[in-house]
Amino acid sequence: MDFNRPIQIQTGATTFLDLNSLAGTRVGSAPLSGFKVESANYASVPAQGFIDKAALRDGSTVTEAYLGARGVEMVVSVYGETIGDFWDKIDTLTAALQPMPLGFDATYGVRALRFFQPTWELSADFPGGIELDMLVRSASLPSYNVNRRTSVGKSGEGFAQPAQIRFIAPNPKKFLTTTKSGDSTHRGSAPVYPVLTKASCAAADTVTFSWTSGSLTSTVVAVAIDAGAISIDTDTMSQTNCRISHVVTNGDFLVYPGTVVIEGSTTANAVVTYREAWL
């Protein structure tokens, strides 16, 4: 996370609140007004999987392991030109961190925490850093402490207090803010599930999507229900205007880091789209 760049929490379909609006600002001609991220802790992601003691043997019995939810803790300094401006900023921050804000019902309050991740290896592709979305939901409202001594005095000298904010990211991956499709290279470090679409189909059309990455090939065959567009989110397996033909569908449906090849069996104008992701 680059503390010299914007660090934003999504508040609407296309709107964000910059939690680091004072990035790079140390002093000003007037008291400061805004937010500055002081620290962030988001590296802890537990592994999940069945573990039980082995029967009449040393050690334990284990099965597949998967990543759990990512916890995110941040300290944000809230600055106000006056005591009133400070409390207005606190209200703005609190409103932005509601667990279920208006417009995010379909995702159960999960929305983007957007920031830049510096990179050296990929600096040619991302000269200003990799702009990533961590999909999060507030775990609580902001926590802060104010007292009488710091709440009185010369209001013209400004007022500031740190606030602690907590998120949970149900999906621990950090996603690039843009998408890719077709033959390409997945530059990230984490496999992802693509979205499969075809903009125009006739009723009962059979559409094949097939791609190879990480030396593995996945094939999804869908049958359109009515005339029009179809789509499949392979993460949730939600299907729009189509049903999957399971007899000829196979693979793990993941796009792995490295070269991604769209196979020749893919129906014309059928598109495999994915967002590169990092752990």
PDB file of C-alpha atoms in Angstrom:
ATOM      1  CA  MET A   1       0.000   0.000   0.000  1.00  0.00           C
ATOM      2  CA  ASP A   2       1.476   3.344  -1.093  1.00  0.00           C
ATOM      3  CA  PHE A   3       0.805   5.951   1.599  1.00  0.00           C
ATOM      4  CA  ASN A   4       1.674   8.758  -0.810  1.00  0.00           C
ATOM      5  CA  ARG A   5      -1.231   7.929  -3.136  1.00  0.00           C
ATOM      6  CA  PRO A   6      -5.030   7.900  -2.699  1.00  0.00           C
ATOM      7  CA  ILE A   7      -6.457   5.160  -0.471  1.00  0.00           C
ATOM      8  CA  GLN A   8     -10.204   5.086  -1.087  1.00  0.00           C
ATOM      9  CA  ILE A   9     -13.300   3.296   0.152  1.00  0.00           C
ATOM     10  CA  GLN A  10     -16.170   2.914  -2.282  1.00  0.00           C
ATOM     11  CA  THR A  11     -19.343   4.767  -1.303  1.00  0.00           C
ATOM     12  CA  GLY A  12     -21.445   4.319  -4.466  1.00  0.00           C
ATOM     13  CA  ALA A  13     -21.383   2.757  -7.907  1.00  0.00           C
ATOM     14  CA  THR A  14     -18.746   5.243  -9.090  1.00  0.00           C
ATOM     15  CA  THR A  15     -17.964   7.294  -5.971  1.00  0.00           C
ATOM     16  CA  PHE A  16     -15.210   6.938  -3.360  1.00  0.00           C
ATOM     17  CA  LEU A  17     -14.121   8.623  -0.140  1.00  0.00           C
ATOM     18  CA  ASP A  18     -10.351   9.227  -0.071  1.00  0.00           C
ATOM     19  CA  LEU A  19      -9.086   8.106   3.341  1.00  0.00           C
ATOM     20  CA  ASN A  20      -5.696   9.578   2.444  1.00  0.00           C
ATOM     21  CA  SER A  21      -6.749  12.952   1.037  1.00  0.00           C
ATOM     22  CA  LEU A  22      -3.860  14.643   2.880  1.00  0.00           C
ATOM     23  CA  ALA A  23      -1.207  12.266   1.532  1.00  0.00           C
ATOM     24  CA  GLY A  24       2.106  14.087   1.325  1.00  0.00           C
ATOM     25  CA  THR A  25       0.758  17.110   3.238  1.00  0.00           C
ATOM     26  CA  ARG A  26       2.654  17.897   6.434  1.00  0.00           C
ATOM     27  CA  VAL A  27       1.705  21.500   7.163  1.00  0.00           C
ATOM     28  CA  GLY A  28      -0.403  24.135   5.479  1.00  0.00           C
ATOM     29  CA  SER A  29      -1.012  27.868   5.559  1.00  0.00           C
ATOM     30  CA  ALA A  30      -4.293  27.096   7.343  1.00  0.00           C
ATOM     31  CA  PRO A  31      -5.264  24.224   9.663  1.00  0.00           C
ATOM     32  CA  LEU A  32      -5.590  20.948   7.775  1.00  0.00           C
ATOM     33  CA  SER A  33      -8.946  19.436   6.847  1.00  0.00           C
ATOM     34  CA  GLY A  34      -9.253  15.859   5.632  1.00  0.00           C
ATOM     35  CA  PHE A  35      -7.874  12.389   6.247  1.00  0.00           C
ATOM     36  CA  LYS A  36      -4.470  10.709   6.347  1.00  0.00           C
ATOM     37  CA  VAL A  37      -3.789   6.965   6.642  1.00  0.00           C
ATOM     38  CA  GLU A  38      -1.108   6.428   9.286  1.00  0.00           C
ATOM     39  CA  SER A  39      -0.846   2.638   9.202  1.00  0.00           C
ATOM     40  CA  ALA A  40      -2.480  -0.432   7.689  1.00  0.00           C
ATOM     41  CA  ASN A  41      -2.349  -4.093   8.679  1.00  0.00           C
ATOM     42  CA  TYR A  42      -3.835  -6.483   6.136  1.00  0.00           C
ATOM     43  CA  ALA A  43      -1.271  -9.269   5.838  1.00  0.00           C
ATOM     44  CA  SER A  44      -2.956 -11.852   8.062  1.00  0.00           C
ATOM     45  CA  VAL A  45      -4.911 -14.441   6.054  1.00  0.00           C
ATOM     46  CA  PRO A  46      -5.471 -17.827   7.727  1.00  0.00           C
ATOM     47  CA  ALA A  47      -5.459 -21.116   5.865  1.00  0.00           C
ATOM     48  CA  GLN A  48      -8.617 -23.199   6.207  1.00  0.00           C
ATOM     49  CA  GLY A  49      -8.892 -26.953   5.920  1.00  0.00           C
ATOM     50  CA  PHE A  50      -9.838 -30.093   7.802  1.00  0.00           C
ATOM     51  CA  ILE A  51      -7.223 -31.168  10.341  1.00  0.00           C
ATOM     52  CA  ASP A  52      -7.691 -34.009  12.805  1.00  0.00           C
ATOM     53  CA  LYS A  53      -5.369 -36.188  14.817  1.00  0.00           C
ATOM     54  CA  ALA A  54      -4.350 -39.355  13.049  1.00  0.00           C
ATOM     55  CA  ALA A  55      -5.786 -42.584  14.456  1.00  0.00           C
ATOM     56  CA  LEU A  56      -3.068 -44.738  16.063  1.00  0.00           C
ATOM     57  CA  ARG A  57      -0.393 -42.767  14.207  1.00  0.00           C
ATOM     58  CA  ASP A  58       1.870 -39.785  14.823  1.00  0.00           C
ATOM     59  CA  GLY A  59       0.771 -36.505  13.309  1.00  0.00           C
ATOM     60  CA  SER A  60      -2.506 -35.319  11.836  1.00  0.00           C
ATOM     61  CA  THR A  61      -4.808 -36.076   8.935  1.00  0.00           C
ATOM     62  CA  VAL A  62      -5.326 -33.154   6.558  1.00  0.00           C
ATOM     63  CA  THR A  63      -7.338 -32.426   3.417  1.00  0.00           C
ATOM     64  CA  GLU A  64      -7.325 -29.545   0.941  1.00  0.00           C
ATOM     65  CA  ALA A  65      -6.452 -26.126   2.350  1.00  0.00           C
ATOM     66  CA  TYR A  66      -7.929 -22.830   1.207  1.00  0.00           C
ATOM     67  CA  LEU A  67      -7.451 -19.215   2.198  1.00  0.00           C
ATOM     68  CA  GLY A  68      -9.874 -17.684   4.659  1.00  0.00           C
ATOM     69  CA  ALA A  69     -11.090 -14.103   4.945  1.00  0.00           C
ATOM     70  CA  ARG A  70      -8.541 -11.278   5.187  1.00  0.00           C
ATOM     71  CA  GLY A  71      -8.717  -8.960   8.175  1.00  0.00           C
ATOM     72  CA  VAL A  72      -7.841  -5.313   7.582  1.00  0.00           C
ATOM     73  CA  GLU A  73      -7.021  -2.787  10.314  1.00  0.00           C
ATOM     74  CA  MET A  74      -6.143   0.824   9.579  1.00  0.00           C
ATOM     75  CA  VAL A  75      -5.404   3.954  11.576  1.00  0.00           C
ATOM     76  CA  VAL A  76      -6.671   7.125   9.912  1.00  0.00           C
ATOM     77  CA  SER A  77      -5.976  10.592  11.300  1.00  0.00           C
ATOM     78  CA  VAL A  78      -8.997  12.875  10.985  1.00  0.00           C
ATOM     79  CA  TYR A  79      -8.194  16.612  10.641  1.00  0.00           C
ATOM     80  CA  GLY A  80     -10.580  19.550  10.971  1.00  0.00           C
ATOM     81  CA  GLU A  81      -9.963  23.263  10.562  1.00  0.00           C
ATOM     82  CA  THR A  82     -12.235  23.766  13.570  1.00  0.00           C
ATOM     83  CA  ILE A  83     -13.828  21.469  16.137  1.00  0.00           C
ATOM     84  CA  GLY A  84     -17.014  21.599  14.054  1.00  0.00           C
ATOM     85  CA  ASP A  85     -15.146  20.682  10.884  1.00  0.00           C
ATOM     86  CA  PHE A  86     -13.514  17.768  12.733  1.00  0.00           C
ATOM     87  CA  TRP A  87     -16.888  16.339  13.745  1.00  0.00           C
ATOM     88  CA  ASP A  88     -18.195  16.811  10.216  1.00  0.00           C
ATOM     89  CA  LYS A  89     -15.246  14.746   8.980  1.00  0.00           C
ATOM     90  CA  ILE A  90     -15.959  12.086  11.607  1.00  0.00           C
ATOM     91  CA  ASP A  91     -19.561  11.933  10.377  1.00  0.00           C
ATOM     92  CA  THR A  92     -18.373  11.629   6.774  1.00  0.00           C
ATOM     93  CA  LEU A  93     -16.015   8.788   7.700  1.00  0.00           C
ATOM     94  CA  THR A  94     -18.647   6.994   9.765  1.00  0.00           C
ATOM     95  CA  ALA A  95     -21.241   7.238   6.993  1.00  0.00           C
ATOM     96  CA  ALA A  96     -18.775   5.801   4.479  1.00  0.00           C
ATOM     97  CA  LEU A  97     -18.017   2.837   6.741  1.00  0.00           C
ATOM     98  CA  GLN A  98     -21.521   1.570   7.355  1.00  0.00           C
ATOM     99  CA  PRO A  99     -21.547  -2.226   6.991  1.00  0.00           C
ATOM    100  CA  MET A 100     -24.575  -2.194   4.652  1.00  0.00           C
ATOM    101  CA  PRO A 101     -24.710   1.167   2.835  1.00  0.00           C
ATOM    102  CA  LEU A 102     -27.375   1.973   0.282  1.00  0.00           C
ATOM    103  CA  GLY A 103     -26.635   0.435  -3.099  1.00  0.00           C
ATOM    104  CA  PHE A 104     -24.608  -2.538  -1.869  1.00  0.00           C
ATOM    105  CA  ASP A 105     -27.416  -4.897  -0.865  1.00  0.00           C
ATOM    106  CA  ALA A 106     -26.617  -7.357  -3.660  1.00  0.00           C
ATOM    107  CA  THR A 107     -23.041  -7.774  -2.383  1.00  0.00           C
ATOM    108  CA  TYR A 108     -24.047  -7.748   1.320  1.00  0.00           C
ATOM    109  CA  GLY A 109     -22.095  -4.556   1.893  1.00  0.00           C
ATOM    110  CA  VAL A 110     -18.883  -5.708   0.206  1.00  0.00           C
ATOM    111  CA  ARG A 111     -17.262  -2.959  -1.870  1.00  0.00           C
ATOM    112  CA  ALA A 112     -13.843  -1.795  -3.020  1.00  0.00           C
ATOM    113  CA  LEU A 113     -11.026  -0.551  -0.828  1.00  0.00           C
ATOM    114  CA  ARG A 114      -8.852   0.935  -3.596  1.00  0.00           C
ATOM    115  CA  PHE A 115      -5.143   1.680  -3.279  1.00  0.00           C
ATOM    116  CA  PHE A 116      -1.818   1.522  -5.125  1.00  0.00           C
ATOM    117  CA  GLN A 117       0.781  -1.182  -4.554  1.00  0.00           C
ATOM    118  CA  PRO A 118       4.335  -0.181  -5.542  1.00  0.00           C
ATOM    119  CA  THR A 119       6.181  -2.573  -7.860  1.00  0.00           C
ATOM    120  CA  TRP A 120       9.675  -2.861  -9.311  1.00  0.00           C
ATOM    121  CA  GLU A 121       9.314  -6.010 -11.402  1.00  0.00           C
ATOM    122  CA  LEU A 122       6.211  -4.721 -13.218  1.00  0.00           C
ATOM    123  CA  SER A 123       7.168  -1.044 -13.256  1.00  0.00           C
ATOM    124  CA  ALA A 124       7.101  -0.959 -17.074  1.00  0.00           C
ATOM    125  CA  ASP A 125       3.415  -1.976 -17.007  1.00  0.00           C
ATOM    126  CA  PHE A 126       2.540  -0.025 -13.861  1.00  0.00           C
ATOM    127  CA  PRO A 127       4.856   3.011 -13.618  1.00  0.00           C
ATOM    128  CA  GLY A 128       2.745   4.572 -10.871  1.00  0.00           C
ATOM    129  CA  GLY A 129       2.133   1.324  -9.002  1.00  0.00           C
ATOM    130  CA  ILE A 130      -0.548  -1.331  -9.360  1.00  0.00           C
ATOM    131  CA  GLU A 131      -4.026   0.071  -8.661  1.00  0.00           C
ATOM    132  CA  LEU A 132      -5.852  -2.643  -6.732  1.00  0.00           C
ATOM    133  CA  ASP A 133      -9.272  -3.290  -5.251  1.00  0.00           C
ATOM    134  CA  MET A 134      -9.585  -5.245  -2.033  1.00  0.00           C
ATOM    135  CA  LEU A 135     -13.256  -6.193  -1.715  1.00  0.00           C
ATOM    136  CA  VAL A 136     -14.197  -5.460   1.886  1.00  0.00           C
ATOM    137  CA  ARG A 137     -17.038  -4.866   4.309  1.00  0.00           C
ATOM    138  CA  SER A 138     -16.774  -2.788   7.472  1.00  0.00           C
ATOM    139  CA  ALA A 139     -16.313  -4.925  10.560  1.00  0.00           C
ATOM    140  CA  SER A 140     -17.265  -2.003  12.815  1.00  0.00           C
ATOM    141  CA  LEU A 141     -17.794   1.720  12.800  1.00  0.00           C
ATOM    142  CA  PRO A 142     -14.682   3.887  13.286  1.00  0.00           C
ATOM    143  CA  SER A 143     -13.283   3.843  16.829  1.00  0.00           C
ATOM    144  CA  TYR A 144     -11.799   7.065  18.244  1.00  0.00           C
ATOM    145  CA  ASN A 145     -11.190   8.771  21.562  1.00  0.00           C
ATOM    146  CA  VAL A 146     -11.723  12.452  22.344  1.00  0.00           C
ATOM    147  CA  ASN A 147     -11.494  14.224  25.686  1.00  0.00           C
ATOM    148  CA  ARG A 148     -12.244  17.594  27.229  1.00  0.00           C
ATOM    149  CA  ARG A 149      -8.667  18.882  27.121  1.00  0.00           C
ATOM    150  CA  THR A 150      -8.316  18.495  23.354  1.00  0.00           C
ATOM    151  CA  SER A 151     -11.874  19.635  22.637  1.00  0.00           C
ATOM    152  CA  VAL A 152     -11.483  23.196  23.875  1.00  0.00           C
ATOM    153  CA  GLY A 153      -9.115  26.044  23.163  1.00  0.00           C
ATOM    154  CA  LYS A 154      -8.406  28.018  20.012  1.00  0.00           C
ATOM    155  CA  SER A 155     -10.657  26.588  17.318  1.00  0.00           C
ATOM    156  CA  GLY A 156      -8.662  28.411  14.646  1.00  0.00           C
ATOM    157  CA  GLU A 157      -5.660  26.182  15.328  1.00  0.00           C
ATOM    158  CA  GLY A 158      -7.403  23.081  14.067  1.00  0.00           C
ATOM    159  CA  PHE A 159      -8.241  19.778  15.653  1.00  0.00           C
ATOM    160  CA  ALA A 160      -7.168  16.185  14.868  1.00  0.00           C
ATOM    161  CA  GLN A 161      -7.560  12.714  16.324  1.00  0.00           C
ATOM    162  CA  PRO A 162      -6.719   9.205  15.035  1.00  0.00           C
ATOM    163  CA  ALA A 163      -9.533   6.790  14.270  1.00  0.00           C
ATOM    164  CA  GLN A 164      -9.219   3.027  14.015  1.00  0.00           C
ATOM    165  CA  ILE A 165     -11.172   1.313  11.257  1.00  0.00           C
ATOM    166  CA  ARG A 166     -11.619  -2.395  10.629  1.00  0.00           C
ATOM    167  CA  PHE A 167     -12.674  -4.322   7.527  1.00  0.00           C
ATOM    168  CA  ILE A 168     -13.105  -7.932   6.577  1.00  0.00           C
ATOM    169  CA  ALA A 169     -12.356  -9.086   3.020  1.00  0.00           C
ATOM    170  CA  PRO A 170     -14.341 -12.308   2.396  1.00  0.00           C
ATOM    171  CA  ASN A 171     -12.189 -12.894  -0.692  1.00  0.00           C
ATOM    172  CA  PRO A 172      -8.567 -12.322   0.387  1.00  0.00           C
ATOM    173  CA  LYS A 173      -7.292 -11.518  -3.109  1.00  0.00           C
ATOM    174  CA  LYS A 174      -6.433  -8.016  -4.334  1.00  0.00           C
ATOM    175  CA  PHE A 175      -7.832  -7.405  -7.811  1.00  0.00           C
ATOM    176  CA  LEU A 176      -6.584  -5.108 -10.557  1.00  0.00           C
ATOM    177  CA  THR A 177      -9.152  -2.362 -11.214  1.00  0.00           C
ATOM    178  CA  THR A 178      -9.307  -3.234 -14.937  1.00  0.00           C
ATOM    179  CA  THR A 179     -10.231  -6.480 -16.735  1.00  0.00           C
ATOM    180  CA  LYS A 180      -8.611  -8.611 -19.430  1.00  0.00           C
ATOM    181  CA  SER A 181     -10.033 -10.897 -22.107  1.00  0.00           C
ATOM    182  CA  GLY A 182      -8.788 -13.044 -24.973  1.00  0.00           C
ATOM    183  CA  ASP A 183      -5.259 -14.413 -25.323  1.00  0.00           C
ATOM    184  CA  SER A 184      -3.259 -12.564 -22.669  1.00  0.00           C
ATOM    185  CA  THR A 185      -0.877 -12.779 -19.726  1.00  0.00           C
ATOM    186  CA  HIS A 186      -2.085 -12.900 -16.132  1.00  0.00           C
ATOM    187  CA  ARG A 187       0.613 -10.835 -14.364  1.00  0.00           C
ATOM    188  CA  GLY A 188      -0.652 -11.387 -10.825  1.00  0.00           C
ATOM    189  CA  SER A 189       0.108 -14.083  -8.261  1.00  0.00           C
ATOM    190  CA  ALA A 190      -3.343 -15.572  -7.585  1.00  0.00           C
ATOM    191  CA  PRO A 191      -5.662 -17.675  -9.780  1.00  0.00           C
ATOM    192  CA  VAL A 192      -9.057 -16.119 -10.498  1.00  0.00           C
ATOM    193  CA  TYR A 193     -12.451 -17.170 -11.779  1.00  0.00           C
ATOM    194  CA  PRO A 194     -13.441 -15.544 -15.095  1.00  0.00           C
ATOM    195  CA  VAL A 195     -16.775 -14.201 -16.292  1.00  0.00           C
ATOM    196  CA  LEU A 196     -18.037 -15.765 -19.530  1.00  0.00           C
ATOM    197  CA  THR A 197     -20.253 -13.732 -21.880  1.00  0.00           C
ATOM    198  CA  LYS A 198     -21.731 -13.666 -25.358  1.00  0.00           C
ATOM    199  CA  ALA A 199     -23.546 -10.503 -26.357  1.00  0.00           C
ATOM    200  CA  SER A 200     -26.042 -12.045 -28.796  1.00  0.00           C
ATOM    201  CA  CYS A 201     -27.509 -15.532 -28.979  1.00  0.00           C
ATOM    202  CA  ALA A 202     -30.546 -17.140 -30.523  1.00  0.00           C
ATOM    203  CA  ALA A 203     -32.790 -19.187 -28.286  1.00  0.00           C
ATOM    204  CA  ALA A 204     -31.312 -22.668 -27.659  1.00  0.00           C
ATOM    205  CA  ASP A 205     -27.900 -21.692 -29.066  1.00  0.00           C
ATOM    206  CA  THR A 206     -25.007 -23.761 -27.731  1.00  0.00           C
ATOM    207  CA  VAL A 207     -22.016 -21.640 -26.723  1.00  0.00           C
ATOM    208  CA  THR A 208     -18.592 -23.063 -25.849  1.00  0.00           C
ATOM    209  CA  PHE A 209     -15.978 -21.258 -23.740  1.00  0.00           C
ATOM    210  CA  SER A 210     -12.550 -22.877 -23.451  1.00  0.00           C
ATOM    211  CA  TRP A 211      -9.232 -21.567 -22.132  1.00  0.00           C
ATOM    212  CA  THR A 212      -5.852 -22.898 -21.017  1.00  0.00           C
ATOM    213  CA  SER A 213      -3.625 -21.470 -18.281  1.00  0.00           C
ATOM    214  CA  GLY A 214      -1.171 -23.067 -15.897  1.00  0.00           C
ATOM    215  CA  SER A 215      -1.109 -26.097 -18.252  1.00  0.00           C
ATOM    216  CA  LEU A 216      -4.772 -26.763 -17.393  1.00  0.00           C
ATOM    217  CA  THR A 217      -7.716 -26.443 -19.776  1.00  0.00           C
ATOM    218  CA  SER A 218     -11.247 -25.557 -18.669  1.00  0.00           C
ATOM    219  CA  THR A 219     -14.298 -25.847 -20.910  1.00  0.00           C
ATOM    220  CA  VAL A 220     -17.779 -24.524 -20.181  1.00  0.00           C
ATOM    221  CA  VAL A 221     -20.654 -25.294 -22.546  1.00  0.00           C
ATOM    222  CA  ALA A 222     -23.817 -23.194 -22.114  1.00  0.00           C
ATOM    223  CA  VAL A 223     -27.212 -23.338 -23.785  1.00  0.00           C
ATOM    224  CA  ALA A 224     -29.085 -20.050 -24.229  1.00  0.00           C
ATOM    225  CA  ILE A 225     -32.622 -20.015 -22.867  1.00  0.00           C
ATOM    226  CA  ASP A 226     -34.003 -17.046 -24.829  1.00  0.00           C
ATOM    227  CA  ALA A 227     -32.631 -14.825 -27.568  1.00  0.00           C
ATOM    228  CA  GLY A 228     -30.222 -12.202 -26.218  1.00  0.00           C
ATOM    229  CA  ALA A 229     -27.047 -11.961 -24.172  1.00  0.00           C
ATOM    230  CA  ILE A 230     -25.829 -14.714 -21.847  1.00  0.00           C
ATOM    231  CA  SER A 231     -23.295 -14.627 -19.004  1.00  0.00           C
ATOM    232  CA  ILE A 232     -21.794 -16.985 -16.439  1.00  0.00           C
ATOM    233  CA  ASP A 233     -19.856 -15.974 -13.338  1.00  0.00           C
ATOM    234  CA  THR A 234     -17.675 -19.038 -12.740  1.00  0.00           C
ATOM    235  CA  ASP A 235     -16.901 -17.928  -9.167  1.00  0.00           C
ATOM    236  CA  THR A 236     -20.505 -18.158  -7.991  1.00  0.00           C
ATOM    237  CA  MET A 237     -21.744 -20.196 -10.998  1.00  0.00           C
ATOM    238  CA  SER A 238     -24.577 -17.700 -11.406  1.00  0.00           C
ATOM    239  CA  GLN A 239     -26.021 -17.967 -14.910  1.00  0.00           C
ATOM    240  CA  THR A 240     -27.922 -15.298 -16.838  1.00  0.00           C
ATOM    241  CA  ASN A 241     -30.244 -16.426 -19.650  1.00  0.00           C
ATOM    242  CA  CYS A 242     -28.493 -19.779 -19.985  1.00  0.00           C
ATOM    243  CA  ARG A 243     -27.896 -23.131 -18.377  1.00  0.00           C
ATOM    244  CA  ILE A 244     -24.646 -25.082 -18.229  1.00  0.00           C
ATOM    245  CA  SER A 245     -24.423 -28.444 -19.980  1.00  0.00           C
ATOM    246  CA  HIS A 246     -22.576 -30.413 -17.328  1.00  0.00           C
ATOM    247  CA  VAL A 247     -22.000 -33.463 -19.525  1.00  0.00           C
ATOM    248  CA  VAL A 248     -19.370 -31.662 -21.633  1.00  0.00           C
ATOM    249  CA  THR A 249     -18.235 -29.027 -19.100  1.00  0.00           C
ATOM    250  CA  ASN A 250     -14.944 -29.792 -17.360  1.00  0.00           C
ATOM    251  CA  GLY A 251     -11.906 -28.270 -15.638  1.00  0.00           C
ATOM    252  CA  ASP A 252     -11.442 -26.203 -12.490  1.00  0.00           C
ATOM    253  CA  PHE A 253     -12.636 -22.960 -14.214  1.00  0.00           C
ATOM    254  CA  LEU A 254      -9.644 -20.939 -12.973  1.00  0.00           C
ATOM    255  CA  VAL A 255      -7.362 -18.540 -14.835  1.00  0.00           C
ATOM    256  CA  TYR A 256      -3.829 -19.034 -13.477  1.00  0.00           C
ATOM    257  CA  PRO A 257      -0.921 -16.566 -13.488  1.00  0.00           C
ATOM    258  CA  GLY A 258       1.074 -16.696 -16.702  1.00  0.00           C
ATOM    259  CA  THR A 259       0.030 -17.169 -20.320  1.00  0.00           C
ATOM    260  CA  VAL A 260      -3.711 -17.462 -20.989  1.00  0.00           C
ATOM    261  CA  VAL A 261      -4.791 -19.041 -24.291  1.00  0.00           C
ATOM    262  CA  ILE A 262      -8.366 -19.036 -25.566  1.00  0.00           C
ATOM    263  CA  GLU A 263      -8.871 -22.393 -27.242  1.00  0.00           C
ATOM    264  CA  GLY A 264     -10.112 -22.758 -30.796  1.00  0.00           C
ATOM    265  CA  SER A 265     -13.239 -24.568 -29.650  1.00  0.00           C
ATOM    266  CA  THR A 266     -14.540 -21.304 -28.166  1.00  0.00           C
ATOM    267  CA  THR A 267     -17.629 -20.067 -30.017  1.00  0.00           C
ATOM    268  CA  ALA A 268     -17.176 -16.960 -32.167  1.00  0.00           C
ATOM    269  CA  ASN A 269     -17.769 -13.727 -30.195  1.00  0.00           C
ATOM    270  CA  ALA A 270     -17.800 -15.641 -26.898  1.00  0.00           C
ATOM    271  CA  VAL A 271     -15.605 -13.779 -24.393  1.00  0.00           C
ATOM    272  CA  VAL A 272     -13.614 -14.973 -21.363  1.00  0.00           C
ATOM    273  CA  THR A 273     -12.971 -11.967 -19.070  1.00  0.00           C
ATOM    274  CA  TYR A 274     -10.975 -11.897 -15.832  1.00  0.00           C
ATOM    275  CA  ARG A 275      -9.373  -9.503 -13.350  1.00  0.00           C
ATOM    276  CA  GLU A 276      -5.729 -10.097 -12.512  1.00  0.00           C
ATOM    277  CA  ALA A 277      -5.226 -10.678  -8.797  1.00  0.00           C
ATOM    278  CA  TRP A 278      -2.455 -10.637  -6.206  1.00  0.00           C
ATOM    279  CA  LEU A 279      -2.304 -12.265  -2.763  1.00  0.00           C
TER     280      LEU A 279
END
